[in-house]
Amino acid sequence: EARLLAQPVSYELASTTQHEGIEDRTTMAPLGARRLAEMVSLGARVTAIELTIAAQALDLRGLPALGAGTARAYELVRERVPFTDAGETVPADLEPLVELVRSGLLLA
């Protein structure tokens, strides 16, 4: 999906040549901005999935000594998504983690 969104927006527009042969200049900024917003949203969702997988991997392997930033990220993830034990279903709702990614708390 992200690969399709990365295509140039000029592919989306038909010719702007009018029937009298006059070319009209159009801006593609609104379509480009909308596509960028969709890609940022997809990126936040992918990051949320990766954070869930990373936290689960740390729990399954045993927590090594984490750096300060990594430990804080782990804590923030686990506040929103609990450990998934064997036989349990991974939470389907990623929104708490997507909001965490968008909030910028992981960068602080």
Coordinates of N, CA and C in Angstrom, one line a residue:
E1 N 0.8 -1.2 0.0 CA 0.0 0.0 0.0 C 0.9 1.3 0.0
A2 N 1.9 1.2 0.8 CA 2.8 2.4 0.9 C 3.5 2.6 -0.4
R3 N 3.9 1.5 -1.1 CA 4.6 1.6 -2.4 C 3.7 2.3 -3.4
L4 N 2.4 1.9 -3.4 CA 1.5 2.6 -4.3 C 1.3 4.1 -4.0
L5 N 1.3 4.4 -2.7 CA 1.2 5.8 -2.4 C 2.4 6.6 -2.7
A6 N 3.5 5.9 -2.9 CA 4.8 6.6 -3.2 C 4.9 7.0 -4.7
Q7 N 4.0 6.5 -5.5 CA 4.0 6.9 -6.9 C 3.8 8.4 -7.1
P8 N 4.4 9.0 -8.1 CA 4.1 10.4 -8.3 C 2.7 10.7 -8.5
V9 N 2.2 11.8 -7.9 CA 0.8 12.1 -8.0 C 0.4 12.6 -9.4
S10 N 1.4 12.9 -10.3 CA 1.1 13.3 -11.6 C 0.4 12.2 -12.4
Y11 N 0.6 10.9 -12.0 CA 0.0 9.8 -12.6 C -1.5 9.8 -12.4
E12 N -2.0 10.5 -11.4 CA -3.4 10.5 -11.0 C -4.3 11.4 -11.9
L13 N -3.6 12.4 -12.4 CA -4.4 13.5 -13.1 C -4.4 13.3 -14.6
A14 N -5.6 13.5 -15.2 CA -5.7 13.4 -16.6 C -5.1 14.7 -17.2
S15 N -5.1 14.8 -18.5 CA -4.5 16.0 -19.2 C -5.4 17.2 -18.8
T16 N -4.7 18.3 -18.7 CA -5.4 19.5 -18.4 C -5.6 20.4 -19.6
T17 N -5.3 19.8 -20.8 CA -5.4 20.6 -22.0 C -6.9 20.8 -22.3
Q18 N -7.3 22.0 -22.5 CA -8.7 22.3 -22.8 C -9.0 22.0 -24.3
H19 N -10.2 22.0 -24.7 CA -10.6 21.7 -26.1 C -10.1 22.8 -27.1
E20 N -9.7 24.0 -26.6 CA -9.2 25.0 -27.5 C -7.7 24.9 -27.6
G21 N -7.1 23.9 -26.9 CA -5.6 23.8 -27.0 C -4.9 24.6 -26.0
I22 N -5.6 25.1 -25.0 CA -5.0 25.9 -23.9 C -4.7 25.0 -22.7
E23 N -3.4 25.0 -22.3 CA -3.1 24.2 -21.2 C -3.4 24.9 -19.9
D24 N -4.0 24.2 -19.0 CA -4.2 24.8 -17.6 C -3.2 24.3 -16.7
R25 N -2.7 25.1 -15.8 CA -1.7 24.7 -14.9 C -2.4 24.3 -13.6
T26 N -2.2 23.1 -13.1 CA -2.8 22.6 -11.9 C -1.7 22.3 -10.8
T27 N -2.1 22.5 -9.6 CA -1.2 22.1 -8.5 C -1.6 20.8 -8.1
M28 N -0.6 20.0 -7.8 CA -0.8 18.6 -7.3 C -0.5 18.6 -5.8
A29 N -0.4 19.7 -5.2 CA -0.1 19.8 -3.7 C -1.1 19.1 -2.9
P30 N -2.4 19.4 -3.1 CA -3.4 18.7 -2.2 C -3.3 17.2 -2.2
L31 N -3.2 16.7 -3.4 CA -3.2 15.2 -3.6 C -1.9 14.7 -3.0
G32 N -0.8 15.4 -3.2 CA 0.5 15.0 -2.6 C 0.5 15.1 -1.1
A33 N -0.1 16.1 -0.5 CA -0.2 16.2 0.9 C -1.1 15.1 1.5
R34 N -2.2 14.8 0.8 CA -3.0 13.7 1.3 C -2.3 12.4 1.3
R35 N -1.6 12.1 0.2 CA -0.8 10.9 0.1 C 0.3 10.8 1.2
L36 N 0.9 11.9 1.5 CA 1.9 12.0 2.5 C 1.3 11.7 3.9
A37 N 0.1 12.2 4.2 CA -0.5 12.0 5.4 C -0.9 10.5 5.5
E38 N -1.3 9.9 4.5 CA -1.6 8.4 4.5 C -0.4 7.6 4.7
M39 N 0.7 8.0 4.1 CA 2.0 7.3 4.3 C 2.5 7.4 5.8
V40 N 2.3 8.6 6.3 CA 2.7 8.8 7.7 C 1.9 7.9 8.7
S41 N 0.6 7.9 8.4 CA -0.3 7.0 9.2 C 0.1 5.5 9.1
L42 N 0.4 5.1 7.9 CA 0.9 3.7 7.7 C 2.2 3.5 8.4
G43 N 3.1 4.4 8.4 CA 4.3 4.3 9.1 C 4.2 4.2 10.6
A44 N 3.2 4.9 11.1 CA 2.9 4.9 12.5 C 2.4 3.5 12.9
R45 N 1.5 2.9 12.1 CA 1.0 1.6 12.3 C 2.1 0.5 12.2
V46 N 3.0 0.6 11.2 CA 4.1 -0.3 11.1 C 5.0 -0.2 12.3
T47 N 5.3 1.0 12.8 CA 6.1 1.2 14.0 C 5.5 0.6 15.2
A48 N 4.1 0.7 15.3 CA 3.4 0.1 16.5 C 3.5 -1.4 16.4
I49 N 3.4 -2.0 15.3 CA 3.6 -3.4 15.2 C 5.0 -3.9 15.6
E50 N 6.0 -3.1 15.1 CA 7.4 -3.4 15.4 C 7.7 -3.3 16.9
L51 N 7.1 -2.3 17.5 CA 7.3 -2.1 18.9 C 6.7 -3.3 19.7
T52 N 5.5 -3.7 19.3 CA 4.8 -4.9 20.0 C 5.7 -6.1 19.9
I53 N 6.2 -6.3 18.7 CA 7.1 -7.5 18.4 C 8.4 -7.4 19.2
A54 N 9.0 -6.2 19.3 CA 10.2 -6.1 20.0 C 10.0 -6.3 21.5
A55 N 8.9 -5.7 22.1 CA 8.7 -5.9 23.5 C 8.4 -7.4 23.8
Q56 N 7.7 -8.0 23.0 CA 7.4 -9.5 23.2 C 8.7 -10.3 23.1
A57 N 9.6 -10.0 22.2 CA 10.8 -10.7 22.0 C 11.7 -10.5 23.3
L58 N 11.7 -9.2 23.8 CA 12.5 -9.0 25.0 C 11.9 -9.8 26.2
D59 N 10.6 -9.9 26.3 CA 10.0 -10.7 27.4 C 10.3 -12.2 27.2
L60 N 10.2 -12.7 26.0 CA 10.5 -14.1 25.8 C 11.9 -14.5 26.0
R61 N 12.8 -13.6 25.7 CA 14.2 -14.0 25.8 C 14.8 -13.6 27.2
G62 N 14.0 -12.9 28.0 CA 14.6 -12.4 29.2 C 15.1 -11.0 29.0
L63 N 14.8 -10.1 29.9 CA 15.3 -8.7 29.7 C 16.8 -8.6 29.9
P64 N 17.5 -8.2 28.9 CA 18.9 -7.9 29.2 C 19.0 -6.5 29.8
A65 N 20.2 -6.1 30.1 CA 20.4 -4.7 30.6 C 20.1 -3.8 29.4
L66 N 19.0 -3.0 29.5 CA 18.6 -2.1 28.5 C 19.2 -0.7 28.7
G67 N 19.4 0.0 27.7 CA 19.9 1.4 27.8 C 18.7 2.2 28.3
A68 N 18.9 3.4 28.7 CA 17.9 4.3 29.3 C 16.8 4.5 28.3
G69 N 17.1 4.8 27.1 CA 16.0 5.1 26.1 C 15.2 3.9 25.7
T70 N 15.9 2.8 25.6 CA 15.3 1.5 25.2 C 14.4 1.0 26.4
A71 N 14.9 1.2 27.6 CA 14.1 0.8 28.8 C 12.8 1.6 28.9
R72 N 12.9 2.9 28.6 CA 11.8 3.8 28.6 C 10.8 3.4 27.5
A73 N 11.3 3.1 26.3 CA 10.4 2.7 25.3 C 9.7 1.4 25.6
Y74 N 10.4 0.5 26.2 CA 9.8 -0.8 26.6 C 8.7 -0.5 27.6
E75 N 8.9 0.3 28.6 CA 7.9 0.6 29.6 C 6.7 1.2 29.0
L76 N 6.9 2.2 28.1 CA 5.8 2.8 27.5 C 4.9 1.9 26.6
V77 N 5.6 0.9 26.0 CA 4.9 -0.1 25.2 C 4.1 -1.0 26.1
R78 N 4.7 -1.5 27.1 CA 4.1 -2.4 28.1 C 2.9 -1.8 28.9
E79 N 3.0 -0.5 29.0 CA 1.8 0.2 29.7 C 0.6 0.1 28.8
R80 N 0.8 0.0 27.5 CA -0.3 0.0 26.6 C -0.7 -1.4 26.1
V81 N 0.3 -2.3 26.0 CA 0.1 -3.6 25.5 C 0.7 -4.6 26.4
P82 N -0.1 -5.5 27.1 CA 0.5 -6.4 28.0 C 1.2 -7.6 27.3
F83 N 2.0 -8.3 28.0 CA 2.7 -9.5 27.5 C 1.7 -10.5 27.0
T84 N 1.9 -11.1 25.9 CA 1.1 -12.2 25.4 C 1.7 -13.5 25.7
D85 N 1.0 -14.3 26.5 CA 1.5 -15.6 26.9 C 1.2 -16.6 25.9
A86 N 1.8 -17.8 26.0 CA 1.5 -18.9 25.0 C 0.0 -19.2 25.0
G87 N -0.5 -19.3 23.8 CA -1.9 -19.6 23.7 C -2.9 -18.4 23.7
E88 N -2.3 -17.2 24.1 CA -3.2 -16.0 24.1 C -3.1 -15.4 22.7
T89 N -4.1 -14.6 22.4 CA -4.2 -13.8 21.2 C -3.5 -12.5 21.3
V90 N -2.7 -12.1 20.4 CA -2.1 -10.8 20.4 C -3.2 -9.7 20.3
P91 N -3.2 -8.7 21.0 CA -4.3 -7.6 20.9 C -4.4 -7.1 19.5
A92 N -5.6 -7.1 19.0 CA -5.9 -6.6 17.7 C -5.9 -5.1 17.6
D93 N -6.2 -4.4 18.7 CA -6.3 -3.0 18.7 C -4.9 -2.4 18.8
L94 N -4.4 -1.8 17.8 CA -3.1 -1.1 17.8 C -3.1 0.4 18.2
E95 N -4.3 0.9 18.2 CA -4.5 2.3 18.4 C -3.7 2.9 19.6
P96 N -3.7 2.3 20.8 CA -2.9 2.8 21.9 C -1.4 3.0 21.5
L97 N -0.9 2.1 20.8 CA 0.5 2.2 20.4 C 0.7 3.2 19.2
V98 N -0.2 3.2 18.3 CA -0.2 4.2 17.2 C -0.2 5.6 17.8
E99 N -1.0 5.8 18.8 CA -1.1 7.1 19.5 C 0.2 7.4 20.2
L100 N 0.9 6.4 20.8 CA 2.2 6.5 21.4 C 3.2 7.0 20.4
V101 N 3.2 6.4 19.3 CA 4.2 6.7 18.2 C 3.9 8.2 17.8
R102 N 2.7 8.5 17.6 CA 2.3 9.9 17.1 C 2.6 11.0 18.2
S103 N 2.5 10.6 19.4 CA 2.7 11.5 20.5 C 4.1 12.1 20.6
G104 N 5.1 11.4 20.2 CA 6.5 11.8 20.3 C 7.1 11.4 21.7
L105 N 6.4 10.7 22.5 CA 6.9 10.3 23.8 C 8.1 9.4 23.7
L106 N 8.2 8.6 22.6 CA 9.3 7.7 22.4 C 10.6 8.5 22.0
L107 N 10.5 9.7 21.6 CA 11.6 10.6 21.3 C 12.2 11.3 22.5
A108 N 11.4 11.4 23.5 CA 11.8 12.2 24.7 C 12.8 11.5 25.5

